[in-house]
PDB file of C-alpha atoms in Angstrom:
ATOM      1  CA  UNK A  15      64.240 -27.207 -24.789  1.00  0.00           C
ATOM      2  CA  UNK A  16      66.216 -29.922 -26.480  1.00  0.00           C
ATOM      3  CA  UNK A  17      69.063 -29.026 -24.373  1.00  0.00           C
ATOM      4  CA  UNK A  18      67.090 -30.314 -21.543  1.00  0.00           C
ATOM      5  CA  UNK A  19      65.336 -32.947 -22.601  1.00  0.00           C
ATOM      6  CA  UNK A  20      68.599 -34.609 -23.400  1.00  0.00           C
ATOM      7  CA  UNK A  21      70.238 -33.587 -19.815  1.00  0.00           C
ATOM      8  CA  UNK A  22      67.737 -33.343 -17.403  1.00  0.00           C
ATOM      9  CA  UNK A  23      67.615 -36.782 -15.224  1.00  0.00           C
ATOM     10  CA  UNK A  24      64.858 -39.037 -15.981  1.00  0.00           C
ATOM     11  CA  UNK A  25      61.981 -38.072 -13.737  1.00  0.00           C
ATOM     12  CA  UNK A  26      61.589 -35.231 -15.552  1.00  0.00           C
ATOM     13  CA  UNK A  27      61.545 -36.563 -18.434  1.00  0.00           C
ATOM     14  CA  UNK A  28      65.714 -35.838 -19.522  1.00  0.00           C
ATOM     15  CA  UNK A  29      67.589 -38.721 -21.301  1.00  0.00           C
ATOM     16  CA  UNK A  30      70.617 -37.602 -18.724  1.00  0.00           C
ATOM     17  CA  UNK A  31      73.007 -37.799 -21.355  1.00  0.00           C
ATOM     18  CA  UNK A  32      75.703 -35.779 -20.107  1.00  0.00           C
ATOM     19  CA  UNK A  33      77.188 -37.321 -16.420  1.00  0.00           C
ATOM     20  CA  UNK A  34      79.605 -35.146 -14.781  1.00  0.00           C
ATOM     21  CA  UNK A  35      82.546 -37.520 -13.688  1.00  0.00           C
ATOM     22  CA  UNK A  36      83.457 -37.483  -9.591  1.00  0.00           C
ATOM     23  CA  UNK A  37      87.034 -36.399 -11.166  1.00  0.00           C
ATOM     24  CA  UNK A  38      85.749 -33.057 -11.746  1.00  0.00           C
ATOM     25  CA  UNK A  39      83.203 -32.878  -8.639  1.00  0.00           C
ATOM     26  CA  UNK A  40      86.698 -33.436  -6.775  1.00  0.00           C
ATOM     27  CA  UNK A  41      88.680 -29.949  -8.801  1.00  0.00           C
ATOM     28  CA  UNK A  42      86.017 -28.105  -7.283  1.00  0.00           C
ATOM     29  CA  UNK A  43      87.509 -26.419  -4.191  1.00  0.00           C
ATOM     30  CA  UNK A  44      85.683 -26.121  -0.019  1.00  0.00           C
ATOM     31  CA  UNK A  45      84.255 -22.792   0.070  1.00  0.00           C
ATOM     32  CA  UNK A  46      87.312 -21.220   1.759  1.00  0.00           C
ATOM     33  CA  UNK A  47      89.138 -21.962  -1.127  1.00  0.00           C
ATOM     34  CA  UNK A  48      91.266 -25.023   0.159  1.00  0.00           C
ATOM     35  CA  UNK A  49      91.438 -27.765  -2.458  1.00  0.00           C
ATOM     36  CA  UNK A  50      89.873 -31.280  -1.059  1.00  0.00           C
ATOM     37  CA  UNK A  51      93.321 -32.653  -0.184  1.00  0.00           C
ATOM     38  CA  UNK A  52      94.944 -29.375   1.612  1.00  0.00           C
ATOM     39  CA  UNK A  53      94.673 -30.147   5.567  1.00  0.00           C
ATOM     40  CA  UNK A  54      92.557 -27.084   5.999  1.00  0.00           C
ATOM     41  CA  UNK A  55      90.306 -27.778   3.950  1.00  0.00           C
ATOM     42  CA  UNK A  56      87.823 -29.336   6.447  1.00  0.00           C
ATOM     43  CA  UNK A  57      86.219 -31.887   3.675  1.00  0.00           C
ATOM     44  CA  UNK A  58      84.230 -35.184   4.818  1.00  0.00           C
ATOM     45  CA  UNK A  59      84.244 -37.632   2.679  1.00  0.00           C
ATOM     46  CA  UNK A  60      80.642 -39.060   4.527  1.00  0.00           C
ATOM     47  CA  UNK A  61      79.428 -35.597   3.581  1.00  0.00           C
ATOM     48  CA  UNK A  62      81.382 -34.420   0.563  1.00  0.00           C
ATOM     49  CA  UNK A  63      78.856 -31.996  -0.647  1.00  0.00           C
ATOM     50  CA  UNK A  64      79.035 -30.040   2.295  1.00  0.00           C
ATOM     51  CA  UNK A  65      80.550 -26.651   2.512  1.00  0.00           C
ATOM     52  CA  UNK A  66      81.826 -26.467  -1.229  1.00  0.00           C
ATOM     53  CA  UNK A  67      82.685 -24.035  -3.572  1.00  0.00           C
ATOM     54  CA  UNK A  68      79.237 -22.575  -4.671  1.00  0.00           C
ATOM     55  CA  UNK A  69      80.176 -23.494  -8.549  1.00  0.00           C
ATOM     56  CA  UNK A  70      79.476 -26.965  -7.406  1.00  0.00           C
ATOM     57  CA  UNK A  71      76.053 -26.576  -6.802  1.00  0.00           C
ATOM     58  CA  UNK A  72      75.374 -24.169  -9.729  1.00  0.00           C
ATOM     59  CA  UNK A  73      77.155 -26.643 -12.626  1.00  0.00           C
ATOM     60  CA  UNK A  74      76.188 -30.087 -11.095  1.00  0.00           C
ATOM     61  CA  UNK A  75      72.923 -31.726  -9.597  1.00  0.00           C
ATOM     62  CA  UNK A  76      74.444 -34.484  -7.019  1.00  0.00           C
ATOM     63  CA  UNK A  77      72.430 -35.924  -4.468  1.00  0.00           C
ATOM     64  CA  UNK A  78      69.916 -34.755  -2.869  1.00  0.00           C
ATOM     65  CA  UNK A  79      70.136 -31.563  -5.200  1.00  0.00           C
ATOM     66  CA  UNK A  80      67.128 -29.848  -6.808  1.00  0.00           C
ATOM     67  CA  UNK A  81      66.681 -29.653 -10.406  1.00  0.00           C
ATOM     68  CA  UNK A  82      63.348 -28.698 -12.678  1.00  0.00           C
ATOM     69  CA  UNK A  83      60.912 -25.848 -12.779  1.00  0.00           C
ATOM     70  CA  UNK A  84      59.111 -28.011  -9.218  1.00  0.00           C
ATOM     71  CA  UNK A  85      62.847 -27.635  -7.710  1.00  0.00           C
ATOM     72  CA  UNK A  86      62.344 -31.412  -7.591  1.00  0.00           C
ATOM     73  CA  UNK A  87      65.180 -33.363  -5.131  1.00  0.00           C
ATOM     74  CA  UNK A  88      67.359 -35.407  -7.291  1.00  0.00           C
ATOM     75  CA  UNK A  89      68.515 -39.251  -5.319  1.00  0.00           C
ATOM     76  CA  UNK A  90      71.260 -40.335  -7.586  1.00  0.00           C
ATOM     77  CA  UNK A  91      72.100 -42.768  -4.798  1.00  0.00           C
ATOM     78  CA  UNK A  92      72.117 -46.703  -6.395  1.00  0.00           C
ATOM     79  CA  UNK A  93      69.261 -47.402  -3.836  1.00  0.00           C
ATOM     80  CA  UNK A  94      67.021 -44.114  -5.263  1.00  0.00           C
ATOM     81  CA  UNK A  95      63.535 -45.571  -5.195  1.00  0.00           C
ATOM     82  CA  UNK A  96      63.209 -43.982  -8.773  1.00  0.00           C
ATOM     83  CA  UNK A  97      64.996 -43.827 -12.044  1.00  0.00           C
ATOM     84  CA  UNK A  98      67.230 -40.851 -11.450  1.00  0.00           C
ATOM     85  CA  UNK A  99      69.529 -43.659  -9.447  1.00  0.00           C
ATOM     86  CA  UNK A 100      72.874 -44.697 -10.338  1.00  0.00           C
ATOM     87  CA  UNK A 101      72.219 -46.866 -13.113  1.00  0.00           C
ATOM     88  CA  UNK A 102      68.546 -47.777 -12.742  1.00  0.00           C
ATOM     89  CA  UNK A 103      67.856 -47.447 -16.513  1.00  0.00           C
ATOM     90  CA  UNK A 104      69.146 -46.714 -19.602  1.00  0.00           C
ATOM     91  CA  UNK A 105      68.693 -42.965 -19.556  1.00  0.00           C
ATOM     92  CA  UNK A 106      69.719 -43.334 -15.482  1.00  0.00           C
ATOM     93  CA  UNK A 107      73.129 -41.399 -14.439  1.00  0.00           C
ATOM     94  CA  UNK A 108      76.377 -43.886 -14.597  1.00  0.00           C
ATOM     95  CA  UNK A 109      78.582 -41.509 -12.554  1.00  0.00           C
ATOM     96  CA  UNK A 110      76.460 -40.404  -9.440  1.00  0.00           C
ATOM     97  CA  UNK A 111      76.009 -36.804 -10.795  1.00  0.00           C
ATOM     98  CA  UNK A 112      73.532 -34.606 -13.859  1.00  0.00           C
ATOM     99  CA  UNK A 113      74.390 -31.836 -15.510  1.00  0.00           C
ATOM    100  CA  UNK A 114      73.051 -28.619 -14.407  1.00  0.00           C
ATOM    101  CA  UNK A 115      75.196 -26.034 -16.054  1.00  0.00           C
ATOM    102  CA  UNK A 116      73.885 -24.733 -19.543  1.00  0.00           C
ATOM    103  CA  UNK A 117      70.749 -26.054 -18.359  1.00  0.00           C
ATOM    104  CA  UNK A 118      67.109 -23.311 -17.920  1.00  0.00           C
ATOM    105  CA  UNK A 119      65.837 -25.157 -14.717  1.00  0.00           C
ATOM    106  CA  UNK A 120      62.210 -23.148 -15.501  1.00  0.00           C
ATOM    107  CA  UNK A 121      61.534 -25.429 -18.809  1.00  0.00           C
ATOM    108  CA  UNK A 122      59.318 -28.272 -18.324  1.00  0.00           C
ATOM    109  CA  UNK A 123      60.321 -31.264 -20.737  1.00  0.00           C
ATOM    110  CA  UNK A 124      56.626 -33.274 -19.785  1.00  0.00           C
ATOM    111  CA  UNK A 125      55.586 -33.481 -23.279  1.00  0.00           C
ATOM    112  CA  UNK A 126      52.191 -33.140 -22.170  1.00  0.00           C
ATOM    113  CA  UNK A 127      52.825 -29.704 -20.446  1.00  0.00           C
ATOM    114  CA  UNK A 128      55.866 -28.542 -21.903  1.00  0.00           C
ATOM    115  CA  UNK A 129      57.112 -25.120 -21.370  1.00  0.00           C
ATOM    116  CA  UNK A 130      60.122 -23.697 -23.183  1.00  0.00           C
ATOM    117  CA  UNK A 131      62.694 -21.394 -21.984  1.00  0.00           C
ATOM    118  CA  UNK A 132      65.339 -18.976 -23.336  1.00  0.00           C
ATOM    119  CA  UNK A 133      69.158 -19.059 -22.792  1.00  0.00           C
ATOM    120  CA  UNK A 134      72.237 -17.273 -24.223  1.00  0.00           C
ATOM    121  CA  UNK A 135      74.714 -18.686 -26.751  1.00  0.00           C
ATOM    122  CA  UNK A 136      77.906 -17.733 -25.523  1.00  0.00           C
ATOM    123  CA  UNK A 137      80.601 -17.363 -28.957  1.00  0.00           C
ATOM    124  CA  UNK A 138      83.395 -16.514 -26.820  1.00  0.00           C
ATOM    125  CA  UNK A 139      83.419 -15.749 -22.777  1.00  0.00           C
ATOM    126  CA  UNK A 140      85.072 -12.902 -21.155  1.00  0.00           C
ATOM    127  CA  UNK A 141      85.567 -15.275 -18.334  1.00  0.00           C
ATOM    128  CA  UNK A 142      88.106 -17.690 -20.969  1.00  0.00           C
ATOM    129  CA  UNK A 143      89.279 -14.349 -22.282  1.00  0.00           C
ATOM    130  CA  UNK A 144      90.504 -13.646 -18.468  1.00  0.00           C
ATOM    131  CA  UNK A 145      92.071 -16.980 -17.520  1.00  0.00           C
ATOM    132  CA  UNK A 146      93.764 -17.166 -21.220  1.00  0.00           C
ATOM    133  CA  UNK A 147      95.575 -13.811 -19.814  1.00  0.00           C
ATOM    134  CA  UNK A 148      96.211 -15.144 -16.658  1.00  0.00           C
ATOM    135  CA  UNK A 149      97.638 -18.621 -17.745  1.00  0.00           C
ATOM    136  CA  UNK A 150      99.683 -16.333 -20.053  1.00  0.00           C
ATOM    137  CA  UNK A 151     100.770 -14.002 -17.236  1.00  0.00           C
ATOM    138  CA  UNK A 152     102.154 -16.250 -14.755  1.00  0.00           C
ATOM    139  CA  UNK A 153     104.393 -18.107 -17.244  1.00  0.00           C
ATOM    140  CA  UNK A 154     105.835 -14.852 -18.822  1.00  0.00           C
ATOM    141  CA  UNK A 155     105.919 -12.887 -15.314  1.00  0.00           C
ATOM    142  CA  UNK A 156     104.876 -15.374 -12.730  1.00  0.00           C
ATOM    143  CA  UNK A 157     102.202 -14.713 -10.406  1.00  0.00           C
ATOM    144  CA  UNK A 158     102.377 -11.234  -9.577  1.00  0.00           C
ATOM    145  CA  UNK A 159     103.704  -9.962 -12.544  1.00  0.00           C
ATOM    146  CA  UNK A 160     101.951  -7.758 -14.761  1.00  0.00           C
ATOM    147  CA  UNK A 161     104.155  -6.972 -17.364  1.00  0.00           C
ATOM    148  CA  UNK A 162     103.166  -3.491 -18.964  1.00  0.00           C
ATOM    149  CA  UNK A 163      99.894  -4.356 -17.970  1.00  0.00           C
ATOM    150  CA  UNK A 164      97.812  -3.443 -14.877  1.00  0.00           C
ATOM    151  CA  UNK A 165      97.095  -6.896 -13.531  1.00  0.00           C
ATOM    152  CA  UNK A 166      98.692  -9.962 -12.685  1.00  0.00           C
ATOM    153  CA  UNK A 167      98.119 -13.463 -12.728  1.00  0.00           C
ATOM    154  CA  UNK A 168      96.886 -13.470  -9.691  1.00  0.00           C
ATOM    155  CA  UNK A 169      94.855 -10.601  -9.807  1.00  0.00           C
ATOM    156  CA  UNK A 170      93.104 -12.391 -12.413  1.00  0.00           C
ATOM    157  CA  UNK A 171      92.366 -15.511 -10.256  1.00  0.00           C
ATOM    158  CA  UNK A 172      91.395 -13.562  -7.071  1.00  0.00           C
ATOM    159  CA  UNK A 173      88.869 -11.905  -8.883  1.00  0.00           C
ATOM    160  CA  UNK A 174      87.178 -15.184 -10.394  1.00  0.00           C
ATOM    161  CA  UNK A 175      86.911 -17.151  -7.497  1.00  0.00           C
ATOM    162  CA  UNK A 176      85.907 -14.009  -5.861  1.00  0.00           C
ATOM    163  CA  UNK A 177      82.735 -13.489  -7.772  1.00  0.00           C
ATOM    164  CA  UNK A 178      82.099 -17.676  -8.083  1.00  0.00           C
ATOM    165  CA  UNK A 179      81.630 -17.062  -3.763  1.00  0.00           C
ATOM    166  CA  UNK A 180      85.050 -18.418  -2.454  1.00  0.00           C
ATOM    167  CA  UNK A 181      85.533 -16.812   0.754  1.00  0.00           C
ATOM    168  CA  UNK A 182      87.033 -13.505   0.215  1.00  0.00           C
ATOM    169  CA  UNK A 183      90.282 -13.915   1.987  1.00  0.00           C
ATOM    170  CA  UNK A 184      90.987 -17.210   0.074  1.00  0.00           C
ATOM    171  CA  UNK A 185      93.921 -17.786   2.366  1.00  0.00           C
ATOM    172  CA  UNK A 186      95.017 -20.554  -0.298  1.00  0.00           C
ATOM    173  CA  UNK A 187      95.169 -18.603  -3.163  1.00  0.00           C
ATOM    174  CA  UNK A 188      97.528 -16.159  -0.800  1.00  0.00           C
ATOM    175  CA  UNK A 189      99.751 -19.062   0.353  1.00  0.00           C
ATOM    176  CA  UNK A 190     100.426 -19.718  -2.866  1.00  0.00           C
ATOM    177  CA  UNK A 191     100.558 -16.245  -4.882  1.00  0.00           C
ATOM    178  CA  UNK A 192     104.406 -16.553  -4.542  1.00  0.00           C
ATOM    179  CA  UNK A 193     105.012 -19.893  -6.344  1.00  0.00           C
ATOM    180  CA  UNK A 194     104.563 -20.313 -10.361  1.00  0.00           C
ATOM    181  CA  UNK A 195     104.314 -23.841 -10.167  1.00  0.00           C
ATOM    182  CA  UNK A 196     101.339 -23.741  -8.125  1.00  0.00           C
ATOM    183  CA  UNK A 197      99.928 -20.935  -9.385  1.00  0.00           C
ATOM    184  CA  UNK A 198      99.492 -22.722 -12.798  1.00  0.00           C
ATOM    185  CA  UNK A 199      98.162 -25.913 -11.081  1.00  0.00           C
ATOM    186  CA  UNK A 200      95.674 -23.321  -9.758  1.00  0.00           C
ATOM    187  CA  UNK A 201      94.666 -21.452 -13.056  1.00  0.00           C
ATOM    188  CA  UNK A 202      94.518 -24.498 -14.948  1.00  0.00           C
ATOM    189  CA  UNK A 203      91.922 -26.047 -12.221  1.00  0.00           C
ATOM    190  CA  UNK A 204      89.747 -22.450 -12.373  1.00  0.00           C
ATOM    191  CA  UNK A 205      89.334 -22.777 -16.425  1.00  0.00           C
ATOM    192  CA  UNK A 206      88.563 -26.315 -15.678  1.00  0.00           C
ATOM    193  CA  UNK A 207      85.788 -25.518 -13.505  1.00  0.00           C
ATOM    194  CA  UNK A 208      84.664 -22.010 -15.254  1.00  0.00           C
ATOM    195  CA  UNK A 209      84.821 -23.462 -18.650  1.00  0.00           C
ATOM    196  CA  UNK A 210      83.169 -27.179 -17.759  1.00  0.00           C
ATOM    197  CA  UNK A 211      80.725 -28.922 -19.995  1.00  0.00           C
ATOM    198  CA  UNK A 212      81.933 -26.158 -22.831  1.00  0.00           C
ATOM    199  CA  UNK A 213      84.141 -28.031 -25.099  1.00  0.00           C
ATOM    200  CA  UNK A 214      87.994 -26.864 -23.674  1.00  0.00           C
ATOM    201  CA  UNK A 215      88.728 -29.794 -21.780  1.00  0.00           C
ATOM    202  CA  UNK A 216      89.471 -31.841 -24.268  1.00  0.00           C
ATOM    203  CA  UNK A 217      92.128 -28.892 -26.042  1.00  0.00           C
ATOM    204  CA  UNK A 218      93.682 -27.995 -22.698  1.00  0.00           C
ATOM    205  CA  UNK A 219      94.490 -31.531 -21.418  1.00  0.00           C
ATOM    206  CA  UNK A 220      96.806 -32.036 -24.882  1.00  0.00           C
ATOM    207  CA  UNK A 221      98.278 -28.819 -25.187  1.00  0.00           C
ATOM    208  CA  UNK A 222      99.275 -28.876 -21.633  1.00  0.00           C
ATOM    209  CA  UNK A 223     100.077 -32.579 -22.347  1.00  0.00           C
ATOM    210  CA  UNK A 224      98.262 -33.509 -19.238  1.00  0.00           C
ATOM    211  CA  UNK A 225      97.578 -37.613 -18.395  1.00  0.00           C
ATOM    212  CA  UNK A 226      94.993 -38.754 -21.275  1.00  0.00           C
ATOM    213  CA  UNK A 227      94.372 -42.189 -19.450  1.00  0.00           C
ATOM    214  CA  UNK A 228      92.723 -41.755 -16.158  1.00  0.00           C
ATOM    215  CA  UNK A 229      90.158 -43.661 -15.121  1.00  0.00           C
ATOM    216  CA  UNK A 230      86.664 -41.843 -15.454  1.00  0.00           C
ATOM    217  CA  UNK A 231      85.571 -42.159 -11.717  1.00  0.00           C
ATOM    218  CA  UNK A 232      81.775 -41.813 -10.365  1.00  0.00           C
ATOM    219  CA  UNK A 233      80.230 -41.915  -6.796  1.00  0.00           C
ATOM    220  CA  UNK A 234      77.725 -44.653  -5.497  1.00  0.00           C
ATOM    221  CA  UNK A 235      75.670 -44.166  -2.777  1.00  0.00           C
ATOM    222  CA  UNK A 236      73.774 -47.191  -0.321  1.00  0.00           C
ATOM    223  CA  UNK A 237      72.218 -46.401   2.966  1.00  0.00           C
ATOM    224  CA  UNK A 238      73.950 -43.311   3.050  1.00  0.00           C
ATOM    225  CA  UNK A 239      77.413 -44.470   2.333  1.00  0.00           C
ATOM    226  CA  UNK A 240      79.620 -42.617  -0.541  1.00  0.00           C
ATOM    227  CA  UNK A 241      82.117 -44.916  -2.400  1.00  0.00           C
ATOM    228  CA  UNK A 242      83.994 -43.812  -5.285  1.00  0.00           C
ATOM    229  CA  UNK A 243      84.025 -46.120  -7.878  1.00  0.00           C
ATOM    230  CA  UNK A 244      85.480 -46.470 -11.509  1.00  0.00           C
ATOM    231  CA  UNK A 245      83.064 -45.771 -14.485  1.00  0.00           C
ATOM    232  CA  UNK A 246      85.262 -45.847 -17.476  1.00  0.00           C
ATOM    233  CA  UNK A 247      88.448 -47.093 -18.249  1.00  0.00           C
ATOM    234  CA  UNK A 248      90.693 -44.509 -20.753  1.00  0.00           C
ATOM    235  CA  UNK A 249      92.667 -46.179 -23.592  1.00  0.00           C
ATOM    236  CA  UNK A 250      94.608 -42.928 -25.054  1.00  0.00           C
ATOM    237  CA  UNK A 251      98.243 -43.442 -26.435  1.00  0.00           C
ATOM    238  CA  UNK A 252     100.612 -40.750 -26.643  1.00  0.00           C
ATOM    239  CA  UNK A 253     100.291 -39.825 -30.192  1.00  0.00           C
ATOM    240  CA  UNK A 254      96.909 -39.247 -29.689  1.00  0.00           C
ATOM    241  CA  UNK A 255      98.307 -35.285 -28.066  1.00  0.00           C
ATOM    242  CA  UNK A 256      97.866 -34.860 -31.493  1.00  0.00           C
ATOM    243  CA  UNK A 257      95.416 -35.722 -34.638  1.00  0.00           C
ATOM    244  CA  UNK A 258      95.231 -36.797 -37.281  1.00  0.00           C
ATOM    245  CA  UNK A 259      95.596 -34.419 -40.564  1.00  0.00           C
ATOM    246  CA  UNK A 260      92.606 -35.485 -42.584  1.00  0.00           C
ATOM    247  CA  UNK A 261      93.565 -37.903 -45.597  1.00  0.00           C
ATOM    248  CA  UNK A 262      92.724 -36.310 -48.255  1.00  0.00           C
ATOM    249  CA  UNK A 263      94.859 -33.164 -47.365  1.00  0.00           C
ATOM    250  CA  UNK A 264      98.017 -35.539 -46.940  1.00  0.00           C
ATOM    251  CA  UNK A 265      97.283 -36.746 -50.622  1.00  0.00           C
ATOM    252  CA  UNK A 266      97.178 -32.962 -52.011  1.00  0.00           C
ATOM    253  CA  UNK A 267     100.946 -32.519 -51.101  1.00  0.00           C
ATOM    254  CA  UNK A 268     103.697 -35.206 -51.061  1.00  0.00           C
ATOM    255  CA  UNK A 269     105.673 -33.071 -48.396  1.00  0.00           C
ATOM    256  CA  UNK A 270     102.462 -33.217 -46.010  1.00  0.00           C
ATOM    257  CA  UNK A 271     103.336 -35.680 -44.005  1.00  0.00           C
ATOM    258  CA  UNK A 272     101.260 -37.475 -41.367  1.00  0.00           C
ATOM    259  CA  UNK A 273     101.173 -37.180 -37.578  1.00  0.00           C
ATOM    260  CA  UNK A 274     102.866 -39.911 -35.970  1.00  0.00           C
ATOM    261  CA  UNK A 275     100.527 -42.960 -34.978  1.00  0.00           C
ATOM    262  CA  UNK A 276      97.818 -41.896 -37.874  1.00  0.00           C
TER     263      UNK A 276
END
């Protein structure tokens, strides 16, 4: 239960801790697979929840989402008449979104009628297990290659977004099975998504050397209008890619030296 009670939103009774950032709300892909920008896609930005990838709704309560063992609706909007709004209170949502993923919806956190739940502790997924092949795959043999093995790359992705409810035709995924480059912009996006709110993020963006610094972005909703707006500003420096090695190793052997920047 203390999983919940520190992420559920504050009506029922959560400290909403963990707030999803509308950077990743925007990785997830439109339910026929086209990423947000593509121009068949079909998005609306005046109703950006609409017709998206099903993992959406499953990792993230936005708003008007349900949430709770009542299947309560969820306003995050800044004009919510209650504290689950953007920024209402301290324990209120600074982004726009709640976490739902990880979360057993059927416990009750009212500590006057609590009811606890069970959930699985995952040590290692067969989903990462999957896209570590895949991301593997398509650099050794590209997208279609399998190697010695009896799936590709692409096999591999097809089969993820597949079972996460991406329409089974996923003419993106086929316009693109052809190009490497794409196909790891692709892979890297599905482990972002599979793997959220699971500690990898913050691994994969340095070992892939990806941009440290951008701005943590959230959504704010009045009378119906959605505006992106900036959350958090990120201060990361380059040597940051890489830590530090603890002090007290580096004064156990003069050759040890220490990471740049530390």
């Amino acid at each position: 239960m203390d999983l919940e009670r520190e992420n559920y939103p504050p009506t029922l009774y959560g400290n909403g801790r963990v707030n999803p950032t509308q950077n990743l709300v925007d990785a997830f892909p439109m339910a026929n697979g086209y990423p947000l920008s593509h121009a068949s896609s079909g998005y609306d930005p005046a109703n950006p929840y609409a017709g998206r990838d099903p993992r959406l709704a499953m990792y993230i309560v936005f708003n008007g989402s349900t949430a709770g063992p009542q299947s309560t609706v969820i306003n995050t909007a800044a004009d919510a008449s209650d504290n689950n709004g953007l920024n209402r209170t301290e324990t209120s949502t600074r982004t726009g979104y709640y976490m739902r993923k990880l979360l057993n919806q059927s416990v009750n956190a009212n500590p006057n009628s609590e009811t606890p739940g069970n959930r699985y502790k995952a040590f290692i997924r067969y989903t990462e297990i999957f896209l570590g092949y895949a991301e593997a795959a398509n650099e050794a043999w590209g997208p279609t290659g399998t190697g010695t093995h009896g799936f590709s790359a692409y096999d591999v992705v097809k089969g993820i977004r597949q079972r996460a409810g991406i329409d089974a035709a996923d003419p993106y995924l086929e316009s693109i099975k052809g190009d490497q480059d794409q196909m790891r912009e692709l892979i890297r996006n599905e482990r972002r998504l599979e793997l959220s709110f699971e500690g990898f993020r913050f691994w994969d963006l340095r070992r892939w050397k990806e941009d440290l610094t951008e701005v943590a972005r959230g959504m704010r909703i009045t009378g119906g209008v959605h505006n992106v707006i900036d959350v958090e500003e990120r201060a990361y420096r380059d040597y940051m890619y890489y830590g530090p090695i603890p002090y007290g190793e580096v004064n156990k052997f003069s050759e040890l030296i220490q990471n740049k920047g530390w």
